[in-house]
Amino acid sequence: MRIFLDTANVEHIRKAAKLGIISGVTTNPSLVSQEGKADYQAAIKEVCSIIQGPISAEVLGEEVESMIEQAQDISTWAPNIVIKIPATITGLEATSILAKDNIKVNFTLCFSLNQALLGALAGATYVSFFVGRLDDAGHDGMQAVKDIVEVFNHYQLPTQVIAASIRHPQHCVAAAKAGAHIATVPYSVLMQMIRHPLTEIGVTRFLADWQRVSHQ
Ligand code: E4P
């Protein structure tokens, strides 16, 4: 399973990039606005320059035509841009058109296997399944990820499944076990994934013991 960072915070992206394990970034309008960035284009371009892998930028529009127009514009901002399109009827039509035009789409805001399947049939490169938000609504988000992966494998659909709306490290464990191709994680969750109290206690003890040895 690959790890994407789910943020528009440039400082976090730079720090995570240094770890050498981030292969992409997902953003959304809420994440960009949290950073107080007035210039959306400049913010996305900056992210694209830090991480070489796919960077998802969201398109907002009620009509297919305006979605296509925005997507065609955004896709010129950097070679690694992926267009995020919501799993709606207009979004599905836009995805089909963009995929035929070789523009990579991340079919986002998926909350059902049917939405993910339709996104894949439309030619989306990725489908983003929002595990945490579905859990919040009282459903089993990760079981749905497992089902989607199974169906895509069964029908040999090349679309990659992104486990999104990740809230804690246990979601990452479950996403990996469910066979998700990618988990897109907030920076705080990435930090929680590497930290373990027993590792920290172990390092402290080794350092103390080593000091005793070297002072003998
Ligand atoms: C994914 O691409 C989304 O940006 C993200 O995972 C949404 O997560 P949230 O439910 O925490 O807003």
JSON list of C-alpha atoms and ligand atoms in Angstrom, two decimals:
[
{"chain": "A", "resi": 1, "resn": "MET", "atom": "CA", "xyz": [0.00, 0.00, 0.00]},
{"chain": "A", "resi": 2, "resn": "ARG", "atom": "CA", "xyz": [1.29, 3.45, -0.91]},
{"chain": "A", "resi": 3, "resn": "ILE", "atom": "CA", "xyz": [0.89, 6.48, 1.34]},
{"chain": "A", "resi": 4, "resn": "PHE", "atom": "CA", "xyz": [-0.36, 9.86, 0.14]},
{"chain": "A", "resi": 5, "resn": "LEU", "atom": "CA", "xyz": [-0.48, 12.90, 2.40]},
{"chain": "A", "resi": 6, "resn": "ASP", "atom": "CA", "xyz": [-3.95, 14.41, 2.82]},
{"chain": "A", "resi": 7, "resn": "THR", "atom": "CA", "xyz": [-3.17, 18.08, 3.36]},
{"chain": "A", "resi": 8, "resn": "ALA", "atom": "CA", "xyz": [-2.51, 21.44, 1.73]},
{"chain": "A", "resi": 9, "resn": "ASN", "atom": "CA", "xyz": [-0.01, 22.42, 4.44]},
{"chain": "A", "resi": 10, "resn": "VAL", "atom": "CA", "xyz": [3.26, 23.02, 2.60]},
{"chain": "A", "resi": 11, "resn": "GLU", "atom": "CA", "xyz": [5.41, 22.79, 5.74]},
{"chain": "A", "resi": 12, "resn": "HIS", "atom": "CA", "xyz": [3.95, 19.37, 6.56]},
{"chain": "A", "resi": 13, "resn": "ILE", "atom": "CA", "xyz": [4.40, 18.22, 2.95]},
{"chain": "A", "resi": 14, "resn": "ARG", "atom": "CA", "xyz": [8.08, 19.30, 2.99]},
{"chain": "A", "resi": 15, "resn": "LYS", "atom": "CA", "xyz": [8.70, 17.51, 6.31]},
{"chain": "A", "resi": 16, "resn": "ALA", "atom": "CA", "xyz": [6.95, 14.33, 5.16]},
{"chain": "A", "resi": 17, "resn": "ALA", "atom": "CA", "xyz": [8.74, 14.39, 1.79]},
{"chain": "A", "resi": 18, "resn": "LYS", "atom": "CA", "xyz": [12.08, 14.14, 3.63]},
{"chain": "A", "resi": 19, "resn": "LEU", "atom": "CA", "xyz": [11.00, 10.77, 5.07]},
{"chain": "A", "resi": 20, "resn": "GLY", "atom": "CA", "xyz": [11.03, 9.36, 1.53]},
{"chain": "A", "resi": 21, "resn": "ILE", "atom": "CA", "xyz": [7.79, 7.40, 1.84]},
{"chain": "A", "resi": 22, "resn": "ILE", "atom": "CA", "xyz": [5.17, 9.80, 0.46]},
{"chain": "A", "resi": 23, "resn": "SER", "atom": "CA", "xyz": [4.16, 9.05, -3.11]},
{"chain": "A", "resi": 24, "resn": "GLY", "atom": "CA", "xyz": [1.42, 11.62, -3.60]},
{"chain": "A", "resi": 25, "resn": "VAL", "atom": "CA", "xyz": [-0.79, 14.30, -2.07]},
{"chain": "A", "resi": 26, "resn": "THR", "atom": "CA", "xyz": [-4.55, 14.80, -1.94]},
{"chain": "A", "resi": 27, "resn": "THR", "atom": "CA", "xyz": [-6.05, 18.21, -1.31]},
{"chain": "A", "resi": 28, "resn": "ASN", "atom": "CA", "xyz": [-9.62, 19.44, -1.21]},
{"chain": "A", "resi": 29, "resn": "PRO", "atom": "CA", "xyz": [-11.20, 22.90, -0.95]},
{"chain": "A", "resi": 30, "resn": "SER", "atom": "CA", "xyz": [-11.58, 22.58, 2.84]},
{"chain": "A", "resi": 31, "resn": "LEU", "atom": "CA", "xyz": [-7.91, 21.67, 3.30]},
{"chain": "A", "resi": 32, "resn": "VAL", "atom": "CA", "xyz": [-6.77, 24.57, 1.09]},
{"chain": "A", "resi": 33, "resn": "SER", "atom": "CA", "xyz": [-9.01, 27.07, 2.91]},
{"chain": "A", "resi": 34, "resn": "GLN", "atom": "CA", "xyz": [-7.73, 25.81, 6.31]},
{"chain": "A", "resi": 35, "resn": "GLU", "atom": "CA", "xyz": [-4.30, 27.03, 5.22]},
{"chain": "A", "resi": 36, "resn": "GLY", "atom": "CA", "xyz": [-5.72, 30.46, 4.44]},
{"chain": "A", "resi": 37, "resn": "LYS", "atom": "CA", "xyz": [-4.33, 30.39, 0.90]},
{"chain": "A", "resi": 38, "resn": "ALA", "atom": "CA", "xyz": [-5.98, 33.01, -1.29]},
{"chain": "A", "resi": 39, "resn": "ASP", "atom": "CA", "xyz": [-4.23, 31.87, -4.48]},
{"chain": "A", "resi": 40, "resn": "TYR", "atom": "CA", "xyz": [-5.42, 28.30, -5.16]},
{"chain": "A", "resi": 41, "resn": "GLN", "atom": "CA", "xyz": [-3.29, 27.91, -8.28]},
{"chain": "A", "resi": 42, "resn": "ALA", "atom": "CA", "xyz": [-0.10, 29.01, -6.53]},
{"chain": "A", "resi": 43, "resn": "ALA", "atom": "CA", "xyz": [-0.83, 26.68, -3.58]},
{"chain": "A", "resi": 44, "resn": "ILE", "atom": "CA", "xyz": [-1.33, 23.63, -5.83]},
{"chain": "A", "resi": 45, "resn": "LYS", "atom": "CA", "xyz": [1.72, 24.45, -7.97]},
{"chain": "A", "resi": 46, "resn": "GLU", "atom": "CA", "xyz": [3.87, 24.68, -4.85]},
{"chain": "A", "resi": 47, "resn": "VAL", "atom": "CA", "xyz": [2.68, 21.25, -3.68]},
{"chain": "A", "resi": 48, "resn": "CYS", "atom": "CA", "xyz": [3.37, 19.81, -7.17]},
{"chain": "A", "resi": 49, "resn": "SER", "atom": "CA", "xyz": [6.93, 21.09, -7.02]},
{"chain": "A", "resi": 50, "resn": "ILE", "atom": "CA", "xyz": [7.65, 19.36, -3.69]},
{"chain": "A", "resi": 51, "resn": "ILE", "atom": "CA", "xyz": [6.24, 15.89, -4.42]},
{"chain": "A", "resi": 52, "resn": "GLN", "atom": "CA", "xyz": [6.84, 14.28, -7.81]},
{"chain": "A", "resi": 53, "resn": "GLY", "atom": "CA", "xyz": [3.92, 11.83, -7.48]},
{"chain": "A", "resi": 54, "resn": "PRO", "atom": "CA", "xyz": [0.22, 12.47, -8.21]},
{"chain": "A", "resi": 55, "resn": "ILE", "atom": "CA", "xyz": [-1.27, 15.60, -6.63]},
{"chain": "A", "resi": 56, "resn": "SER", "atom": "CA", "xyz": [-5.06, 15.72, -6.53]},
{"chain": "A", "resi": 57, "resn": "ALA", "atom": "CA", "xyz": [-6.75, 19.10, -6.96]},
{"chain": "A", "resi": 58, "resn": "GLU", "atom": "CA", "xyz": [-10.53, 19.38, -6.76]},
{"chain": "A", "resi": 59, "resn": "VAL", "atom": "CA", "xyz": [-12.87, 20.76, -9.38]},
{"chain": "A", "resi": 60, "resn": "LEU", "atom": "CA", "xyz": [-16.13, 22.36, -8.24]},
{"chain": "A", "resi": 61, "resn": "GLY", "atom": "CA", "xyz": [-18.94, 22.93, -10.65]},
{"chain": "A", "resi": 62, "resn": "GLU", "atom": "CA", "xyz": [-22.56, 22.05, -11.11]},
{"chain": "A", "resi": 63, "resn": "GLU", "atom": "CA", "xyz": [-22.44, 21.62, -14.88]},
{"chain": "A", "resi": 64, "resn": "VAL", "atom": "CA", "xyz": [-20.41, 19.08, -16.84]},
{"chain": "A", "resi": 65, "resn": "GLU", "atom": "CA", "xyz": [-19.08, 21.82, -19.13]},
{"chain": "A", "resi": 66, "resn": "SER", "atom": "CA", "xyz": [-17.73, 23.97, -16.30]},
{"chain": "A", "resi": 67, "resn": "MET", "atom": "CA", "xyz": [-16.11, 20.93, -14.66]},
{"chain": "A", "resi": 68, "resn": "ILE", "atom": "CA", "xyz": [-14.39, 19.99, -17.94]},
{"chain": "A", "resi": 69, "resn": "GLU", "atom": "CA", "xyz": [-13.26, 23.58, -18.46]},
{"chain": "A", "resi": 70, "resn": "GLN", "atom": "CA", "xyz": [-11.78, 23.85, -14.94]},
{"chain": "A", "resi": 71, "resn": "ALA", "atom": "CA", "xyz": [-10.19, 20.37, -15.20]},
{"chain": "A", "resi": 72, "resn": "GLN", "atom": "CA", "xyz": [-8.55, 21.18, -18.53]},
{"chain": "A", "resi": 73, "resn": "ASP", "atom": "CA", "xyz": [-7.16, 24.40, -17.07]},
{"chain": "A", "resi": 74, "resn": "ILE", "atom": "CA", "xyz": [-5.92, 22.84, -13.78]},
{"chain": "A", "resi": 75, "resn": "SER", "atom": "CA", "xyz": [-4.31, 19.92, -15.62]},
{"chain": "A", "resi": 76, "resn": "THR", "atom": "CA", "xyz": [-1.94, 22.40, -17.31]},
{"chain": "A", "resi": 77, "resn": "TRP", "atom": "CA", "xyz": [-0.60, 23.68, -13.96]},
{"chain": "A", "resi": 78, "resn": "ALA", "atom": "CA", "xyz": [1.83, 20.76, -13.52]},
{"chain": "A", "resi": 79, "resn": "PRO", "atom": "CA", "xyz": [2.49, 17.38, -15.13]},
{"chain": "A", "resi": 80, "resn": "ASN", "atom": "CA", "xyz": [1.64, 15.46, -11.94]},
{"chain": "A", "resi": 81, "resn": "ILE", "atom": "CA", "xyz": [-1.85, 16.94, -11.43]},
{"chain": "A", "resi": 82, "resn": "VAL", "atom": "CA", "xyz": [-4.80, 14.61, -10.95]},
{"chain": "A", "resi": 83, "resn": "ILE", "atom": "CA", "xyz": [-8.30, 16.10, -11.14]},
{"chain": "A", "resi": 84, "resn": "LYS", "atom": "CA", "xyz": [-10.63, 15.32, -8.27]},
{"chain": "A", "resi": 85, "resn": "ILE", "atom": "CA", "xyz": [-14.23, 15.01, -9.42]},
{"chain": "A", "resi": 86, "resn": "PRO", "atom": "CA", "xyz": [-17.13, 14.31, -7.03]},
{"chain": "A", "resi": 87, "resn": "ALA", "atom": "CA", "xyz": [-19.12, 11.08, -7.39]},
{"chain": "A", "resi": 88, "resn": "THR", "atom": "CA", "xyz": [-22.27, 12.73, -8.76]},
{"chain": "A", "resi": 89, "resn": "ILE", "atom": "CA", "xyz": [-24.14, 12.24, -12.04]},
{"chain": "A", "resi": 90, "resn": "THR", "atom": "CA", "xyz": [-22.46, 15.27, -13.60]},
{"chain": "A", "resi": 91, "resn": "GLY", "atom": "CA", "xyz": [-19.16, 14.18, -12.08]},
{"chain": "A", "resi": 92, "resn": "LEU", "atom": "CA", "xyz": [-19.51, 10.77, -13.70]},
{"chain": "A", "resi": 93, "resn": "GLU", "atom": "CA", "xyz": [-20.13, 12.29, -17.13]},
{"chain": "A", "resi": 94, "resn": "ALA", "atom": "CA", "xyz": [-17.20, 14.68, -16.69]},
{"chain": "A", "resi": 95, "resn": "THR", "atom": "CA", "xyz": [-14.96, 11.78, -15.60]},
{"chain": "A", "resi": 96, "resn": "SER", "atom": "CA", "xyz": [-15.82, 9.78, -18.75]},
{"chain": "A", "resi": 97, "resn": "ILE", "atom": "CA", "xyz": [-14.98, 12.76, -20.97]},
{"chain": "A", "resi": 98, "resn": "LEU", "atom": "CA", "xyz": [-11.74, 13.64, -19.14]},
{"chain": "A", "resi": 99, "resn": "ALA", "atom": "CA", "xyz": [-10.54, 10.02, -19.06]},
{"chain": "A", "resi": 100, "resn": "LYS", "atom": "CA", "xyz": [-10.99, 9.78, -22.85]},
{"chain": "A", "resi": 101, "resn": "ASP", "atom": "CA", "xyz": [-8.90, 12.95, -23.06]},
{"chain": "A", "resi": 102, "resn": "ASN", "atom": "CA", "xyz": [-6.14, 11.20, -21.01]},
{"chain": "A", "resi": 103, "resn": "ILE", "atom": "CA", "xyz": [-6.66, 13.47, -18.01]},
{"chain": "A", "resi": 104, "resn": "LYS", "atom": "CA", "xyz": [-6.24, 11.53, -14.78]},
{"chain": "A", "resi": 105, "resn": "VAL", "atom": "CA", "xyz": [-9.26, 11.63, -12.49]},
{"chain": "A", "resi": 106, "resn": "ASN", "atom": "CA", "xyz": [-9.61, 10.91, -8.79]},
{"chain": "A", "resi": 107, "resn": "PHE", "atom": "CA", "xyz": [-13.33, 10.10, -8.42]},
{"chain": "A", "resi": 108, "resn": "THR", "atom": "CA", "xyz": [-13.89, 11.42, -4.93]},
{"chain": "A", "resi": 109, "resn": "LEU", "atom": "CA", "xyz": [-16.52, 11.54, -2.18]},
{"chain": "A", "resi": 110, "resn": "CYS", "atom": "CA", "xyz": [-17.37, 7.87, -2.80]},
{"chain": "A", "resi": 111, "resn": "PHE", "atom": "CA", "xyz": [-19.54, 6.33, -0.07]},
{"chain": "A", "resi": 112, "resn": "SER", "atom": "CA", "xyz": [-20.75, 3.18, -1.83]},
{"chain": "A", "resi": 113, "resn": "LEU", "atom": "CA", "xyz": [-19.40, 0.33, -3.90]},
{"chain": "A", "resi": 114, "resn": "ASN", "atom": "CA", "xyz": [-21.71, 1.33, -6.74]},
{"chain": "A", "resi": 115, "resn": "GLN", "atom": "CA", "xyz": [-20.23, 4.84, -6.89]},
{"chain": "A", "resi": 116, "resn": "ALA", "atom": "CA", "xyz": [-16.71, 3.41, -6.93]},
{"chain": "A", "resi": 117, "resn": "LEU", "atom": "CA", "xyz": [-17.63, 0.87, -9.63]},
{"chain": "A", "resi": 118, "resn": "LEU", "atom": "CA", "xyz": [-19.17, 3.54, -11.85]},
{"chain": "A", "resi": 119, "resn": "GLY", "atom": "CA", "xyz": [-16.11, 5.75, -11.39]},
{"chain": "A", "resi": 120, "resn": "ALA", "atom": "CA", "xyz": [-13.89, 2.87, -12.46]},
{"chain": "A", "resi": 121, "resn": "LEU", "atom": "CA", "xyz": [-16.08, 2.12, -15.50]},
{"chain": "A", "resi": 122, "resn": "ALA", "atom": "CA", "xyz": [-15.89, 5.81, -16.47]},
{"chain": "A", "resi": 123, "resn": "GLY", "atom": "CA", "xyz": [-12.10, 5.49, -16.56]},
{"chain": "A", "resi": 124, "resn": "ALA", "atom": "CA", "xyz": [-11.07, 7.17, -13.30]},
{"chain": "A", "resi": 125, "resn": "THR", "atom": "CA", "xyz": [-7.45, 6.48, -12.37]},
{"chain": "A", "resi": 126, "resn": "TYR", "atom": "CA", "xyz": [-8.37, 6.54, -8.66]},
{"chain": "A", "resi": 127, "resn": "VAL", "atom": "CA", "xyz": [-11.51, 6.30, -6.57]},
{"chain": "A", "resi": 128, "resn": "SER", "atom": "CA", "xyz": [-11.40, 7.90, -3.12]},
{"chain": "A", "resi": 129, "resn": "PHE", "atom": "CA", "xyz": [-13.52, 6.13, -0.54]},
{"chain": "A", "resi": 130, "resn": "PHE", "atom": "CA", "xyz": [-14.22, 8.25, 2.57]},
{"chain": "A", "resi": 131, "resn": "VAL", "atom": "CA", "xyz": [-13.85, 5.70, 5.35]},
{"chain": "A", "resi": 132, "resn": "GLY", "atom": "CA", "xyz": [-13.95, 8.02, 8.39]},
{"chain": "A", "resi": 133, "resn": "ARG", "atom": "CA", "xyz": [-17.05, 9.92, 7.30]},
{"chain": "A", "resi": 134, "resn": "LEU", "atom": "CA", "xyz": [-18.87, 6.64, 6.63]},
{"chain": "A", "resi": 135, "resn": "ASP", "atom": "CA", "xyz": [-17.82, 5.29, 10.05]},
{"chain": "A", "resi": 136, "resn": "ASP", "atom": "CA", "xyz": [-19.16, 8.54, 11.55]},
{"chain": "A", "resi": 137, "resn": "ALA", "atom": "CA", "xyz": [-22.54, 7.78, 9.94]},
{"chain": "A", "resi": 138, "resn": "GLY", "atom": "CA", "xyz": [-22.59, 4.38, 11.66]},
{"chain": "A", "resi": 139, "resn": "HIS", "atom": "CA", "xyz": [-21.37, 2.19, 8.78]},
{"chain": "A", "resi": 140, "resn": "ASP", "atom": "CA", "xyz": [-18.28, 0.01, 8.35]},
{"chain": "A", "resi": 141, "resn": "GLY", "atom": "CA", "xyz": [-16.17, 2.10, 5.99]},
{"chain": "A", "resi": 142, "resn": "MET", "atom": "CA", "xyz": [-13.26, -0.31, 5.78]},
{"chain": "A", "resi": 143, "resn": "GLN", "atom": "CA", "xyz": [-15.46, -3.32, 4.94]},
{"chain": "A", "resi": 144, "resn": "ALA", "atom": "CA", "xyz": [-16.62, -1.30, 1.93]},
{"chain": "A", "resi": 145, "resn": "VAL", "atom": "CA", "xyz": [-12.99, -0.67, 0.89]},
{"chain": "A", "resi": 146, "resn": "LYS", "atom": "CA", "xyz": [-12.34, -4.42, 1.10]},
{"chain": "A", "resi": 147, "resn": "ASP", "atom": "CA", "xyz": [-15.42, -5.13, -1.06]},
{"chain": "A", "resi": 148, "resn": "ILE", "atom": "CA", "xyz": [-14.40, -2.55, -3.67]},
{"chain": "A", "resi": 149, "resn": "VAL", "atom": "CA", "xyz": [-10.87, -3.97, -3.92]},
{"chain": "A", "resi": 150, "resn": "GLU", "atom": "CA", "xyz": [-12.33, -7.47, -4.31]},
{"chain": "A", "resi": 151, "resn": "VAL", "atom": "CA", "xyz": [-14.72, -6.38, -7.06]},
{"chain": "A", "resi": 152, "resn": "PHE", "atom": "CA", "xyz": [-12.04, -4.40, -8.94]},
{"chain": "A", "resi": 153, "resn": "ASN", "atom": "CA", "xyz": [-9.69, -7.41, -8.77]},
{"chain": "A", "resi": 154, "resn": "HIS", "atom": "CA", "xyz": [-12.43, -9.80, -9.86]},
{"chain": "A", "resi": 155, "resn": "TYR", "atom": "CA", "xyz": [-13.20, -7.74, -12.97]},
{"chain": "A", "resi": 156, "resn": "GLN", "atom": "CA", "xyz": [-9.57, -6.71, -13.49]},
{"chain": "A", "resi": 157, "resn": "LEU", "atom": "CA", "xyz": [-10.42, -3.02, -13.34]},
{"chain": "A", "resi": 158, "resn": "PRO", "atom": "CA", "xyz": [-7.20, -0.97, -13.30]},
{"chain": "A", "resi": 159, "resn": "THR", "atom": "CA", "xyz": [-8.60, 1.85, -11.11]},
{"chain": "A", "resi": 160, "resn": "GLN", "atom": "CA", "xyz": [-6.73, 2.24, -7.83]},
{"chain": "A", "resi": 161, "resn": "VAL", "atom": "CA", "xyz": [-8.59, 2.44, -4.55]},
{"chain": "A", "resi": 162, "resn": "ILE", "atom": "CA", "xyz": [-7.66, 5.26, -2.17]},
{"chain": "A", "resi": 163, "resn": "ALA", "atom": "CA", "xyz": [-8.73, 4.81, 1.45]},
{"chain": "A", "resi": 164, "resn": "ALA", "atom": "CA", "xyz": [-9.51, 8.44, 2.36]},
{"chain": "A", "resi": 165, "resn": "SER", "atom": "CA", "xyz": [-10.93, 10.29, 5.36]},
{"chain": "A", "resi": 166, "resn": "ILE", "atom": "CA", "xyz": [-8.43, 8.42, 7.52]},
{"chain": "A", "resi": 167, "resn": "ARG", "atom": "CA", "xyz": [-8.69, 9.39, 11.18]},
{"chain": "A", "resi": 168, "resn": "HIS", "atom": "CA", "xyz": [-6.17, 7.24, 13.08]},
{"chain": "A", "resi": 169, "resn": "PRO", "atom": "CA", "xyz": [-3.35, 4.68, 12.62]},
{"chain": "A", "resi": 170, "resn": "GLN", "atom": "CA", "xyz": [-5.74, 1.73, 13.01]},
{"chain": "A", "resi": 171, "resn": "HIS", "atom": "CA", "xyz": [-7.48, 2.91, 9.84]},
{"chain": "A", "resi": 172, "resn": "CYS", "atom": "CA", "xyz": [-4.11, 2.56, 8.03]},
{"chain": "A", "resi": 173, "resn": "VAL", "atom": "CA", "xyz": [-3.66, -0.99, 9.31]},
{"chain": "A", "resi": 174, "resn": "ALA", "atom": "CA", "xyz": [-7.19, -1.89, 8.22]},
{"chain": "A", "resi": 175, "resn": "ALA", "atom": "CA", "xyz": [-6.71, -0.21, 4.80]},
{"chain": "A", "resi": 176, "resn": "ALA", "atom": "CA", "xyz": [-3.54, -2.22, 4.17]},
{"chain": "A", "resi": 177, "resn": "LYS", "atom": "CA", "xyz": [-5.28, -5.45, 5.21]},
{"chain": "A", "resi": 178, "resn": "ALA", "atom": "CA", "xyz": [-8.28, -4.58, 3.00]},
{"chain": "A", "resi": 179, "resn": "GLY", "atom": "CA", "xyz": [-5.94, -4.33, 0.00]},
{"chain": "A", "resi": 180, "resn": "ALA", "atom": "CA", "xyz": [-6.34, -0.59, -0.64]},
{"chain": "A", "resi": 181, "resn": "HIS", "atom": "CA", "xyz": [-3.74, 0.55, -3.17]},
{"chain": "A", "resi": 182, "resn": "ILE", "atom": "CA", "xyz": [-3.27, 3.83, -1.31]},
{"chain": "A", "resi": 183, "resn": "ALA", "atom": "CA", "xyz": [-4.16, 5.38, 2.04]},
{"chain": "A", "resi": 184, "resn": "THR", "atom": "CA", "xyz": [-4.21, 9.16, 2.06]},
{"chain": "A", "resi": 185, "resn": "VAL", "atom": "CA", "xyz": [-3.41, 10.27, 5.58]},
{"chain": "A", "resi": 186, "resn": "PRO", "atom": "CA", "xyz": [-3.31, 13.55, 7.52]},
{"chain": "A", "resi": 187, "resn": "TYR", "atom": "CA", "xyz": [0.18, 14.55, 8.72]},
{"chain": "A", "resi": 188, "resn": "SER", "atom": "CA", "xyz": [-0.78, 13.89, 12.36]},
{"chain": "A", "resi": 189, "resn": "VAL", "atom": "CA", "xyz": [-1.73, 10.29, 11.52]},
{"chain": "A", "resi": 190, "resn": "LEU", "atom": "CA", "xyz": [1.53, 9.79, 9.62]},
{"chain": "A", "resi": 191, "resn": "MET", "atom": "CA", "xyz": [3.43, 10.84, 12.76]},
{"chain": "A", "resi": 192, "resn": "GLN", "atom": "CA", "xyz": [1.32, 8.46, 14.87]},
{"chain": "A", "resi": 193, "resn": "MET", "atom": "CA", "xyz": [2.12, 5.62, 12.44]},
{"chain": "A", "resi": 194, "resn": "ILE", "atom": "CA", "xyz": [5.86, 5.79, 13.10]},
{"chain": "A", "resi": 195, "resn": "ARG", "atom": "CA", "xyz": [5.77, 6.53, 16.82]},
{"chain": "A", "resi": 196, "resn": "HIS", "atom": "CA", "xyz": [5.59, 3.71, 19.36]},
{"chain": "A", "resi": 197, "resn": "PRO", "atom": "CA", "xyz": [6.14, 4.22, 23.10]},
{"chain": "A", "resi": 198, "resn": "LEU", "atom": "CA", "xyz": [8.09, 0.94, 23.40]},
{"chain": "A", "resi": 199, "resn": "THR", "atom": "CA", "xyz": [10.48, 2.06, 20.64]},
{"chain": "A", "resi": 200, "resn": "GLU", "atom": "CA", "xyz": [11.04, 5.37, 22.48]},
{"chain": "A", "resi": 201, "resn": "ILE", "atom": "CA", "xyz": [11.61, 3.57, 25.82]},
{"chain": "A", "resi": 202, "resn": "GLY", "atom": "CA", "xyz": [13.95, 1.14, 24.03]},
{"chain": "A", "resi": 203, "resn": "VAL", "atom": "CA", "xyz": [16.02, 3.92, 22.44]},
{"chain": "A", "resi": 204, "resn": "THR", "atom": "CA", "xyz": [16.28, 5.79, 25.78]},
{"chain": "A", "resi": 205, "resn": "ARG", "atom": "CA", "xyz": [17.41, 2.60, 27.57]},
{"chain": "A", "resi": 206, "resn": "PHE", "atom": "CA", "xyz": [19.99, 1.69, 24.88]},
{"chain": "A", "resi": 207, "resn": "LEU", "atom": "CA", "xyz": [21.42, 5.23, 25.01]},
{"chain": "A", "resi": 208, "resn": "ALA", "atom": "CA", "xyz": [21.72, 5.11, 28.83]},
{"chain": "A", "resi": 209, "resn": "ASP", "atom": "CA", "xyz": [23.30, 1.62, 28.78]},
{"chain": "A", "resi": 210, "resn": "TRP", "atom": "CA", "xyz": [25.70, 2.65, 26.03]},
{"chain": "A", "resi": 211, "resn": "GLN", "atom": "CA", "xyz": [26.82, 5.69, 28.03]},
{"chain": "A", "resi": 212, "resn": "ARG", "atom": "CA", "xyz": [27.60, 3.41, 31.01]},
{"chain": "A", "resi": 213, "resn": "VAL", "atom": "CA", "xyz": [29.67, 1.11, 28.73]},
{"chain": "A", "resi": 214, "resn": "SER", "atom": "CA", "xyz": [31.59, 3.97, 27.13]},
{"chain": "A", "resi": 215, "resn": "HIS", "atom": "CA", "xyz": [32.43, 5.52, 30.54]},
{"chain": "A", "resi": 216, "resn": "GLN", "atom": "CA", "xyz": [33.88, 2.31, 32.00]},
{"chain": "B", "resi": 1, "resn": "E4P", "atom": "C1", "xyz": [-9.51, 12.83, 0.47]},
{"chain": "B", "resi": 1, "resn": "E4P", "atom": "O1", "xyz": [-9.03, 13.02, -0.63]},
{"chain": "B", "resi": 1, "resn": "E4P", "atom": "C2", "xyz": [-10.08, 13.89, 1.30]},
{"chain": "B", "resi": 1, "resn": "E4P", "atom": "O2", "xyz": [-9.33, 15.06, 1.15]},
{"chain": "B", "resi": 1, "resn": "E4P", "atom": "C3", "xyz": [-10.06, 13.58, 2.76]},
{"chain": "B", "resi": 1, "resn": "E4P", "atom": "O3", "xyz": [-9.56, 12.28, 3.03]},
{"chain": "B", "resi": 1, "resn": "E4P", "atom": "C4", "xyz": [-11.30, 13.94, 3.50]},
{"chain": "B", "resi": 1, "resn": "E4P", "atom": "O4", "xyz": [-11.17, 13.59, 4.85]},
{"chain": "B", "resi": 1, "resn": "E4P", "atom": "P1", "xyz": [-12.09, 14.17, 6.01]},
{"chain": "B", "resi": 1, "resn": "E4P", "atom": "O5", "xyz": [-13.28, 13.31, 6.13]},
{"chain": "B", "resi": 1, "resn": "E4P", "atom": "O6", "xyz": [-11.23, 14.08, 7.24]},
{"chain": "B", "resi": 1, "resn": "E4P", "atom": "O7", "xyz": [-12.42, 15.59, 5.63]}
]
